[in-house]
Amino acid sequence: MTVRVRIAPSPTGNLHIGTARTAVFNWLFARHTGGTFILRVEDTDLERSKPEYTENIQSGLQWLGLNWDEGPFFQTQRLDHYRQAIQQLLDQGLAYRCYCTSEELEQMREAQKANNQAPRYDNRHRNLSPEQEAAFLAEGRQAVIRFRIDDDRQIVWQDQIRGQMVWQGSDLGGDMVIARTPEKAEDGFGQPLYNLAVVVDDIDMAITHVIRGEDHIANTAKQILLYEALGSAVPTFAHTPLILNQEGKKLSKRDGVTSIDDFRAMGFLPQAIANYMCLLGWTPPDSTQEIFTLAEAAEQFSLERVNKAGAKFDWQKLDWINSQYLHSLPTAELVPLLIPQWQGAGYAIDLEKDGAWLASLAGLIAPSLTRLTDAVAESKLLFGDRLDLQEDGAKQLAVEGAKAVLEAALAFSQSTPELTLDEAKGEINRLTKELGLKKGVVMKSLRAGLMGTVQGPDLLQSWLLLHQKGWATPRLTQAIAQG
Ligand code: GLU
């Protein structure tokens, strides 16, 4: 049997972290087994589905490296298939027309509540006579289509993550609606609903394994009955744990992020997010291994090693993983990722002329980056000809000998068109001797005169960068004037 799995997002919002993680598990399973990964867009909710969300979901999956083998298929283009299946169920007597009005359904629920019963449809129109149907039609009522669910039916499946699952038909809320009321009477019935469409698609697409969030467990029980009614084999199910916040509640908008775009804007790399999502619920055979590509994870992936318990989202872990990727990224790959950050902060960059300089700057700050967005703060001191003198910098400039250091450094700077690392080092040693100061005083003063503070990245590298841009001289001049 060739494995066929799918990710079936509804385009009612941007690519959600939960959907992306479900996509990761499906992708890993498909790649591990040499199977096929399919993208199906469940866009039957016409009011809430938008093409821009479909676009966002596809580009988000691609950004994460979750390439699909078939699709995208769109449910709105498959309505005929659903209609055929509904007609088949009607013809077999497994589905029927229910003419209840919303007021009647509401009264039913109120009465159940008053009797301390769980709200459900009481199957009252299951066996209408042709005369009763005619009478409802004569009243101008329209019918939904309901699928029979026998209360005494027990539904059992071996969930690949959760083990044996047992549901009672009576817990499924009564006969379920599979099609809305028709817009035009001659249509016979209206829009097919979610559970029916999913099952028809999964049958047509020969899906062998349905791997999806545990919030679909009740749907699975209903869907198994639909597979049977449509005469089809039931696929294998695996329900993945929810992603939880630190309080153990489902990760939501209130936690500040939901969509993959949010993570992207926060400066995370796709490799890091994909890596972290593997760990959100799955434990590799070597549980100490935390950094791996999707392809590496796929080699070792199995549904057995997916946990049942909810997966707590750990920002520190994600940050750590992201920093590992950032620190090991070749400069040539890092620079294009940092340029939008620098540009976004309004730093003056000339893409044509500054290539080598930006590469040196990226190399200098790379070890301090946790997220791409950190590039702004980490390189703030290195952009521009103006010195932003801070309190600690001003204090250092007041130290005895500091001014002499800056004056000598300025003269040196002006007479040295192209500074090398060795020359810069030599100059610091020379000043230390000549001015009879401690090396620490020389270095701290130079740092304050070049960058306005005594904190920051490597002094020699910073000096070189500022010198290359012609910013060392004006800054030192300003420092001498202010100090
Ligand atoms: N469209 C459903 C969702 O976005 C997924 C359905 C499924 O995987 O069966 O939650």
PDB file of C-alpha atoms and ligand atoms in Angstrom, residues 6-12 19 22 26 40-43 75 194-195 198-199 202 210-213 215-216 219-220 223 237, ligand 1:
ATOM      1  CA  ARG A   6      -3.202  15.249   3.044  1.00  0.00           C
ATOM      2  CA  ILE A   7      -3.288  18.618   4.693  1.00  0.00           C
ATOM      3  CA  ALA A   8      -6.723  20.135   4.338  1.00  0.00           C
ATOM      4  CA  PRO A   9      -6.715  23.754   5.490  1.00  0.00           C
ATOM      5  CA  SER A  10      -9.761  25.975   5.387  1.00  0.00           C
ATOM      6  CA  PRO A  11      -8.786  29.330   3.848  1.00  0.00           C
ATOM      7  CA  THR A  12     -10.597  31.358   6.489  1.00  0.00           C
ATOM      8  CA  THR A  19      -2.285  23.750  10.678  1.00  0.00           C
ATOM      9  CA  THR A  22      -0.254  19.183  11.237  1.00  0.00           C
ATOM     10  CA  ASN A  26       1.803  14.655   7.437  1.00  0.00           C
ATOM     11  CA  ARG A  40      -6.598  20.186  -0.365  1.00  0.00           C
ATOM     12  CA  VAL A  41      -8.197  23.562   0.205  1.00  0.00           C
ATOM     13  CA  GLU A  42     -11.472  23.224   2.108  1.00  0.00           C
ATOM     14  CA  ASP A  43     -13.137  26.368   0.835  1.00  0.00           C
ATOM     15  CA  GLN A  75     -13.606  21.679  -2.558  1.00  0.00           C
ATOM     16  CA  TYR A 194     -17.958  19.656   6.100  1.00  0.00           C
ATOM     17  CA  ASN A 195     -18.020  16.036   7.307  1.00  0.00           C
ATOM     18  CA  VAL A 198     -14.123  15.522   3.769  1.00  0.00           C
ATOM     19  CA  VAL A 199     -15.125  11.887   3.520  1.00  0.00           C
ATOM     20  CA  ASP A 202     -10.640  11.339   1.257  1.00  0.00           C
ATOM     21  CA  VAL A 210      -5.778  10.925   8.176  1.00  0.00           C
ATOM     22  CA  ILE A 211      -3.383  12.784  10.461  1.00  0.00           C
ATOM     23  CA  ARG A 212      -5.014  15.842  12.006  1.00  0.00           C
ATOM     24  CA  GLY A 213      -5.578  17.733  15.236  1.00  0.00           C
ATOM     25  CA  ASP A 215     -10.080  18.753  17.877  1.00  0.00           C
ATOM     26  CA  HIS A 216     -11.407  16.568  15.034  1.00  0.00           C
ATOM     27  CA  ASN A 219     -15.771  14.351  13.525  1.00  0.00           C
ATOM     28  CA  THR A 220     -13.819  11.139  13.035  1.00  0.00           C
ATOM     29  CA  GLN A 223     -16.930  10.272   9.381  1.00  0.00           C
ATOM     30  CA  PHE A 237      -6.530   7.832  11.851  1.00  0.00           C
TER      31      PHE A 237
HETATM   32  N1  GLU B   1     -10.449  21.793   7.176  1.00  0.00           N
HETATM   33  C1  GLU B   1     -10.161  21.258   8.452  1.00  0.00           C
HETATM   34  C2  GLU B   1      -9.428  22.270   9.298  1.00  0.00           C
HETATM   35  O1  GLU B   1      -8.915  23.224   8.765  1.00  0.00           O
HETATM   36  C3  GLU B   1      -9.293  20.033   8.394  1.00  0.00           C
HETATM   37  C4  GLU B   1     -10.061  18.834   8.127  1.00  0.00           C
HETATM   38  C5  GLU B   1      -9.288  17.544   8.148  1.00  0.00           C
HETATM   39  O2  GLU B   1      -8.060  17.535   8.250  1.00  0.00           O
HETATM   40  O3  GLU B   1      -9.953  16.536   8.000  1.00  0.00           O
HETATM   41  O4  GLU B   1      -9.409  22.118  10.488  1.00  0.00           O
END
